[in-house]
GROMACS .gro file of C-alpha atoms in nm:
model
  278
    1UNK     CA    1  14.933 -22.677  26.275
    2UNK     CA    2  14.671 -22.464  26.429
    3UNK     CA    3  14.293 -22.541  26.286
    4UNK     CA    4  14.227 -22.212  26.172
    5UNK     CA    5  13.861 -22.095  26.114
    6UNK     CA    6  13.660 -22.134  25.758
    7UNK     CA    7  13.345 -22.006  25.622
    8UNK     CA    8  13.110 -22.268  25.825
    9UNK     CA    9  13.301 -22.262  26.137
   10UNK     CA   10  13.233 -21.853  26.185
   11UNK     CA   11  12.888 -21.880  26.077
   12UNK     CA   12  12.877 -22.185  26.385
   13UNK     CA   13  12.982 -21.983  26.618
   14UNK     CA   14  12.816 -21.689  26.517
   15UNK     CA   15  12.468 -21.878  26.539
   16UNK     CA   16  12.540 -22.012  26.830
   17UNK     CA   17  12.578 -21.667  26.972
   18UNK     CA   18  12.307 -21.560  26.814
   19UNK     CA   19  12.549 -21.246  26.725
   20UNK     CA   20  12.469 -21.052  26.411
   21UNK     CA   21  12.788 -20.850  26.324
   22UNK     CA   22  12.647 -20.423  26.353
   23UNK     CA   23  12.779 -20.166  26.149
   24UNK     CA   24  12.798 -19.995  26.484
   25UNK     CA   25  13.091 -20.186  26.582
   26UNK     CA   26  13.196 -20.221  26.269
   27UNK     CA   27  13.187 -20.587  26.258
   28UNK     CA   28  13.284 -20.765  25.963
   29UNK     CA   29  13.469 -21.142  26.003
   30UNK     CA   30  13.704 -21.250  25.814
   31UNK     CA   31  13.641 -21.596  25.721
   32UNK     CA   32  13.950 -21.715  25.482
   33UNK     CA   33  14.240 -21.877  25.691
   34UNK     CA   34  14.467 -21.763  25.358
   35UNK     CA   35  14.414 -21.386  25.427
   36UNK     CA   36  14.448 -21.497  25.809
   37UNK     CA   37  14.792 -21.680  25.721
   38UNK     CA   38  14.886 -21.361  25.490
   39UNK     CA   39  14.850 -21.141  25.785
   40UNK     CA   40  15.034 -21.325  26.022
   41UNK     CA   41  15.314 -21.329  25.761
   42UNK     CA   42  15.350 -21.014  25.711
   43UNK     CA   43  15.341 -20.894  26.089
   44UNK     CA   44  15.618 -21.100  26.143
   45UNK     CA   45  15.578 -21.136  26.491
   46UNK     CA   46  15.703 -21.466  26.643
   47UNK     CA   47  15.722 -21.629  26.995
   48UNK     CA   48  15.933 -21.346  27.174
   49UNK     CA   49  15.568 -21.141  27.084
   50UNK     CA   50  15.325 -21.042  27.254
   51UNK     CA   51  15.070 -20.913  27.031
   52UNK     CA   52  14.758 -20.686  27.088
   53UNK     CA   53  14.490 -20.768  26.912
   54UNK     CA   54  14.197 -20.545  26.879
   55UNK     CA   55  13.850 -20.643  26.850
   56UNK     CA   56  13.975 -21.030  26.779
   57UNK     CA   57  13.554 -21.108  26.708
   58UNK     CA   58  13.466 -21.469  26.666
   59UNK     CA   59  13.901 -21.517  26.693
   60UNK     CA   60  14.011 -21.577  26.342
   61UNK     CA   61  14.283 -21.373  26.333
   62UNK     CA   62  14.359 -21.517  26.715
   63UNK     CA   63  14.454 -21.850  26.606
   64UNK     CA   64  14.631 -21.754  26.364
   65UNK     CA   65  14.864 -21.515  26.605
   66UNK     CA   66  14.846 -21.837  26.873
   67UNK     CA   67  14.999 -22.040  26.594
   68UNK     CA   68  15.319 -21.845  26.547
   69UNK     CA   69  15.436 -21.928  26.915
   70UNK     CA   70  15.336 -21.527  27.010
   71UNK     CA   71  15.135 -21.454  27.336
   72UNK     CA   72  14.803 -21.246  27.247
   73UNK     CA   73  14.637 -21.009  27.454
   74UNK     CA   74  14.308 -20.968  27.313
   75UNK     CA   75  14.085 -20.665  27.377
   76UNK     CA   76  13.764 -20.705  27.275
   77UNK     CA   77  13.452 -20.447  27.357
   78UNK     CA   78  13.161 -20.684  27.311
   79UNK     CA   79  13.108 -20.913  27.609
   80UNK     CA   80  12.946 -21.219  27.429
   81UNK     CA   81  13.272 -21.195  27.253
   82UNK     CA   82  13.516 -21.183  27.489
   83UNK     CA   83  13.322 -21.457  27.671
   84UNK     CA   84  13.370 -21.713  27.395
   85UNK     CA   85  13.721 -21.635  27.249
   86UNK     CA   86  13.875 -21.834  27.545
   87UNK     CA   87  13.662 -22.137  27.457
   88UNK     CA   88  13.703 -22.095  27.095
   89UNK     CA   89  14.101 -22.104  27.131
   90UNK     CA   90  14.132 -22.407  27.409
   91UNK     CA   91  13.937 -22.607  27.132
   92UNK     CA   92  14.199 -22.540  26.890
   93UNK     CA   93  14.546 -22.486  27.129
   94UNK     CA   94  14.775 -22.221  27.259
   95UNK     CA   95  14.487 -22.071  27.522
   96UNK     CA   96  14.750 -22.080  27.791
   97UNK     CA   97  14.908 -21.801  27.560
   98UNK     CA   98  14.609 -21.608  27.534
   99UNK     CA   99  14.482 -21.276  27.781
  100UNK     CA  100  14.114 -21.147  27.654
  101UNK     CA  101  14.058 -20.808  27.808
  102UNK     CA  102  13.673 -20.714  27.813
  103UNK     CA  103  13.731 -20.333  27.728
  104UNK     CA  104  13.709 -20.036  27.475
  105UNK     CA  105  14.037 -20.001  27.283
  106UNK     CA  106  13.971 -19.601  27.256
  107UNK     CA  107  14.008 -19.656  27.659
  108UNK     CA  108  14.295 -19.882  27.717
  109UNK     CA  109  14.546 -19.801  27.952
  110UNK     CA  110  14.862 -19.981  28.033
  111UNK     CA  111  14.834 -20.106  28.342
  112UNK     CA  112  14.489 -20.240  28.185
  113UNK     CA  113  14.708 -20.494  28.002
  114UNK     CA  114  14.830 -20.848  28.207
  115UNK     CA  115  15.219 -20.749  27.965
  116UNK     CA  116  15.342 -20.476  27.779
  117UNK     CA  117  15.289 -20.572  27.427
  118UNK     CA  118  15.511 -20.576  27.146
  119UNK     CA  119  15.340 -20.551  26.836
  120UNK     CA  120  14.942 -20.459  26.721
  121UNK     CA  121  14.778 -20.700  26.477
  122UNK     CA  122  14.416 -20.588  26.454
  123UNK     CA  123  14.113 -20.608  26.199
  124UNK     CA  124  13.997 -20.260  26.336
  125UNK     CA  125  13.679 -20.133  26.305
  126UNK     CA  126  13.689 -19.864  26.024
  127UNK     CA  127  13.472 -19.617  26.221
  128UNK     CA  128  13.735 -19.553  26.459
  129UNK     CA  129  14.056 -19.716  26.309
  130UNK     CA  130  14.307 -19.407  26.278
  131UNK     CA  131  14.189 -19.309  26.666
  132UNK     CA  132  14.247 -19.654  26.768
  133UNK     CA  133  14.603 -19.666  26.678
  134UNK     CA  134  14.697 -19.337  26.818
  135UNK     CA  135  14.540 -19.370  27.153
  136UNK     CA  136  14.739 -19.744  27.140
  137UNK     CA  137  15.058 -19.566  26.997
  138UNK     CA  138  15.052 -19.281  27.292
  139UNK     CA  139  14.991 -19.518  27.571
  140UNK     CA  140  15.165 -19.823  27.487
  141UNK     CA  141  15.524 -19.723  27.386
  142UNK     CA  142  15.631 -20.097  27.409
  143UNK     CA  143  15.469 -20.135  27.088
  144UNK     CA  144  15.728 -20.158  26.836
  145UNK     CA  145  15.568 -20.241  26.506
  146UNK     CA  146  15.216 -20.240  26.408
  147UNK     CA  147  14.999 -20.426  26.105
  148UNK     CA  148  14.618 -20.336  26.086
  149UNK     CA  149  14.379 -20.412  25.853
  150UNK     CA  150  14.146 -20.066  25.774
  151UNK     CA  151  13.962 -19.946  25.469
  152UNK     CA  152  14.141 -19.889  25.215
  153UNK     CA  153  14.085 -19.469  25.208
  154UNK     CA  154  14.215 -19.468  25.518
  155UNK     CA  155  14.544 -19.696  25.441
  156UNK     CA  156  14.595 -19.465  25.209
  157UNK     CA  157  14.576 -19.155  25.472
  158UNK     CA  158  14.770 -19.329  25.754
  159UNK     CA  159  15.073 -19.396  25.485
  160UNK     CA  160  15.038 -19.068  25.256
  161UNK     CA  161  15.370 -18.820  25.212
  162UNK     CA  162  15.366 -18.464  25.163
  163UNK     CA  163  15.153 -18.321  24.879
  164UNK     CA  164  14.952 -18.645  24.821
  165UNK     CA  165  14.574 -18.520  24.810
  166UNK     CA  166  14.508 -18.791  25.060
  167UNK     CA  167  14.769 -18.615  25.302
  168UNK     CA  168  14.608 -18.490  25.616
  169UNK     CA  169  14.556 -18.506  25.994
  170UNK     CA  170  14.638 -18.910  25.995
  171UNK     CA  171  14.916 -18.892  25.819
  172UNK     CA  172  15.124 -18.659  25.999
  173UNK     CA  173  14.985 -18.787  26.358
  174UNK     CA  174  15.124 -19.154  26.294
  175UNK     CA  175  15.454 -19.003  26.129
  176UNK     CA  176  15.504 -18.854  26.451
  177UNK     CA  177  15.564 -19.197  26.605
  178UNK     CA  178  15.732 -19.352  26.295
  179UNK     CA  179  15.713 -19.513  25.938
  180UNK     CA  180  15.331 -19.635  25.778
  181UNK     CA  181  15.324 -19.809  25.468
  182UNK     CA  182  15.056 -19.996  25.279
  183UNK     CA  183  15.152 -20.327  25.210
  184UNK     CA  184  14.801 -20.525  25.077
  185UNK     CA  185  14.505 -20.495  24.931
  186UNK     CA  186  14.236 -20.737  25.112
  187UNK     CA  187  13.944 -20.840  24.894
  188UNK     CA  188  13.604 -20.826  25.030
  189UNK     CA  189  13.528 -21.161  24.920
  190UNK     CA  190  13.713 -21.281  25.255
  191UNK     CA  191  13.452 -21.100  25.546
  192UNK     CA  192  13.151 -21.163  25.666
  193UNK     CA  193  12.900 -20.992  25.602
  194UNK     CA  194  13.072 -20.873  25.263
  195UNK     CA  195  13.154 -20.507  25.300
  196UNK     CA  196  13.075 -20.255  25.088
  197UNK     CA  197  13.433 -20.077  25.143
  198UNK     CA  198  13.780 -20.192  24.977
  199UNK     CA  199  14.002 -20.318  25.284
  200UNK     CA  200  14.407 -20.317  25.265
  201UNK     CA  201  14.696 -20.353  25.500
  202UNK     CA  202  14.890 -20.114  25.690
  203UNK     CA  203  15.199 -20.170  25.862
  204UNK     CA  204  15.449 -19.921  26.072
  205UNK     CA  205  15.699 -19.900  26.306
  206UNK     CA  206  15.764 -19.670  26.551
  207UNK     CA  207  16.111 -19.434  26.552
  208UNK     CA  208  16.316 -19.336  26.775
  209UNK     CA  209  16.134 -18.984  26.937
  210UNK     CA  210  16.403 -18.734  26.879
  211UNK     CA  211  16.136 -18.453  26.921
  212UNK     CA  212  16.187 -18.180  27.186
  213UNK     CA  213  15.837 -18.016  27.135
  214UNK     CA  214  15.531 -18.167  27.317
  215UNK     CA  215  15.316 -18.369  27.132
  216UNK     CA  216  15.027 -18.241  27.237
  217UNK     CA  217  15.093 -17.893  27.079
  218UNK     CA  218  15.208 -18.022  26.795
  219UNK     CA  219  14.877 -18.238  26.728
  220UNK     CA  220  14.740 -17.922  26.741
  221UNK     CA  221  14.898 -17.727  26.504
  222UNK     CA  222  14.834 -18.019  26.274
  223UNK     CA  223  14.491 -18.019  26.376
  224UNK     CA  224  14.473 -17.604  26.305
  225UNK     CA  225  14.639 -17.635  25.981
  226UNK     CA  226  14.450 -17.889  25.795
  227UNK     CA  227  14.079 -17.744  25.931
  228UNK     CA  228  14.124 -17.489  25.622
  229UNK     CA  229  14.309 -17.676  25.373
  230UNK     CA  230  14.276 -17.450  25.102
  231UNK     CA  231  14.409 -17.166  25.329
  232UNK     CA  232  14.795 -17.088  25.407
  233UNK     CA  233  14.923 -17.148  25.685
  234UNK     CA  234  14.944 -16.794  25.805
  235UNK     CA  235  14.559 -16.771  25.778
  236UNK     CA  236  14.461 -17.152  25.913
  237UNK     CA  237  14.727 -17.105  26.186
  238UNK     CA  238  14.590 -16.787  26.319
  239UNK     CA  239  14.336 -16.901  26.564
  240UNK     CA  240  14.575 -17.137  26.682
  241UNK     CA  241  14.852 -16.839  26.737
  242UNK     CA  242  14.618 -16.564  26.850
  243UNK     CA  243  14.646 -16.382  26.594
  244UNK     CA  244  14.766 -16.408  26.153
  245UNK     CA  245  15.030 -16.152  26.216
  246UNK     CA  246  15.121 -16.387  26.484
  247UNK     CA  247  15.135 -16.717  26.308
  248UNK     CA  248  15.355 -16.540  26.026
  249UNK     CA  249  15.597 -16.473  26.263
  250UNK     CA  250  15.585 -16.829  26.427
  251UNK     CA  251  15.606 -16.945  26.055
  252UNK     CA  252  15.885 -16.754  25.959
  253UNK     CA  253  16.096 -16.839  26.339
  254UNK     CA  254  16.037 -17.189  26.233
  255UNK     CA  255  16.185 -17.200  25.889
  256UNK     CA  256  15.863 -17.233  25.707
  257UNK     CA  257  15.688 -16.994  25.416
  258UNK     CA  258  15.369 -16.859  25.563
  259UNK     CA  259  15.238 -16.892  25.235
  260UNK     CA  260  15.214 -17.287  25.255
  261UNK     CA  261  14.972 -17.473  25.285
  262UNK     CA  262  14.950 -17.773  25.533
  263UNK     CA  263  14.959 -18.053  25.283
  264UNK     CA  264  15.298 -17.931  25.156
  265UNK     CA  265  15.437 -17.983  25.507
  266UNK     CA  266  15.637 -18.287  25.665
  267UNK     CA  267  15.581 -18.380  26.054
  268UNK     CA  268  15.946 -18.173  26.108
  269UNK     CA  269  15.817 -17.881  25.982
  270UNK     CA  270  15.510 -17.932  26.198
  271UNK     CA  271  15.749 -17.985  26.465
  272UNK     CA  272  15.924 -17.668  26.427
  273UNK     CA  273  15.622 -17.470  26.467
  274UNK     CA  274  15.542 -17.608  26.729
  275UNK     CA  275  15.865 -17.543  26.887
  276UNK     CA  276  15.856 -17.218  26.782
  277UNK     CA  277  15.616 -17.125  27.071
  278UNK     CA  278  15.913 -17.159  27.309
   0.00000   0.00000   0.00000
């Protein structure tokens, strides 16, 4: 079995770097090898894998992957970082599975990557978590299925239906690509530095695209109609169109009461106005 990383081991390692995790980055370790063995569990991934991680740290979550037989391409921003991971795994085993990229994940391409990966495991930074996944999402359609730990307000965003209040933006953009569902809660007892922020679990998986609009002006009909929220759609869609009188009638080609608002709308409906353009 894999020596997985405790409490003393991280704080090693992070002396040794002298690295002091920055809000910036959003750095916050986890230090339990339970939650690390949870998480693993719950991605399911196995040996045909290869997993991305995203901003692996000090490589907690790393061994853990390593230990399930999966390959793990690593992307990590911070250069002191990426420059120990290797070391930090070939103490422990599986390093001849292991790719670190030195990059941004917001900047990723695919032919950035050594394979096309399978499956995203990440602790992501909370300052940019929902971007993260769609950038990875839209340029990596190998990736099948997905588990990231993010603050809990915005597990609740990335997995919200239809006339939830925490509907929005996130929610339809990732059910674009497929089903999210909160799975966990995470305690902050298991990071360092403790947070001062909930954490939980989100996992999805991506669908089969069916959709004959482009995404790109669908995202932004999404994007129009939940800048007003309290509007309908006729009158938050009308920049968008060109015109109110114009949206209506987009609205009402599509199916949809111009009188809605954005919340009460599923990613097909979004779809259709969209398509409606055409």
């Amino acid at each position: 079995m894999t020596e997985l990383l405790g409490p003393a081991e991280i704080r090693a390692l992070a002396a040794e770097l002298d690295v002091r995790p920055t809000k910036k980055l959003g750095q916050n370790f986890v230090h339990d090898p339970n939650t690390v063995r949870r998480i693993v569990d719950l991605s399911g991934v196995g040996e045909d894998d290869v997993v991305l991680e995203v901003g692996p740290g000090l490589g907690s979550l790393t061994l853990g992957l390593l230990a399930t037989g999966a390959k793990v391409v690593a992307v990590e921003i911070d250069p002191v970082l990426a420059g120990r991971l290797p070391h930090t795994v070939a103490e422990r085993g599986g390093a001849e599975r292991l790719t670190v990229v030195g990059a941004d994940a917001l900047r990723i391409k695919a032919e950035d990557l050594p394979e096309r990966p399978t499956a995203l495991v990440a602790n992501l930074p909370y300052n940019v978590a929902v971007p993260v996944v769609l950038h990875l999402l839209a340029e990596l359609p190998s990736l099948t299925s997905g588990l990231v730990m993010v603050q809990t307000e915005v597990a609740d965003r990335m997995a919200a239906g239809p006339g939830s209040r925490t509907y929005g933006v996130p929610s339809v953009k990732l059910a674009w690509y497929g089903k999210a569902r909160k799975v966990a809660a995470v305690p902050r007892s298991v990071f360092w530095p403790v947070p001062n922020v909930d954490s939980a679990l989100v996992a999805f998986e991506r669908g089969d695209l069916v959709w004959s609009v482009d995404r790109q002006r669908l995202f932004a009909v999404v994007d129009a109609a939940f800048s007003q929220r309290r509007k309908t759609l006729r009158a938050a869609l009308a920049s968008w169109a060109g015109s109110a009188e114009r949206a209506g009638e987009l609205l009402e080609k599509a199916g949809v009461d111009p009188k809605a608002r954005g919340e009460q709308l599923d990613v097909h409906q979004f779809a259709r106005i969209a398509a409606a353009v055409e």
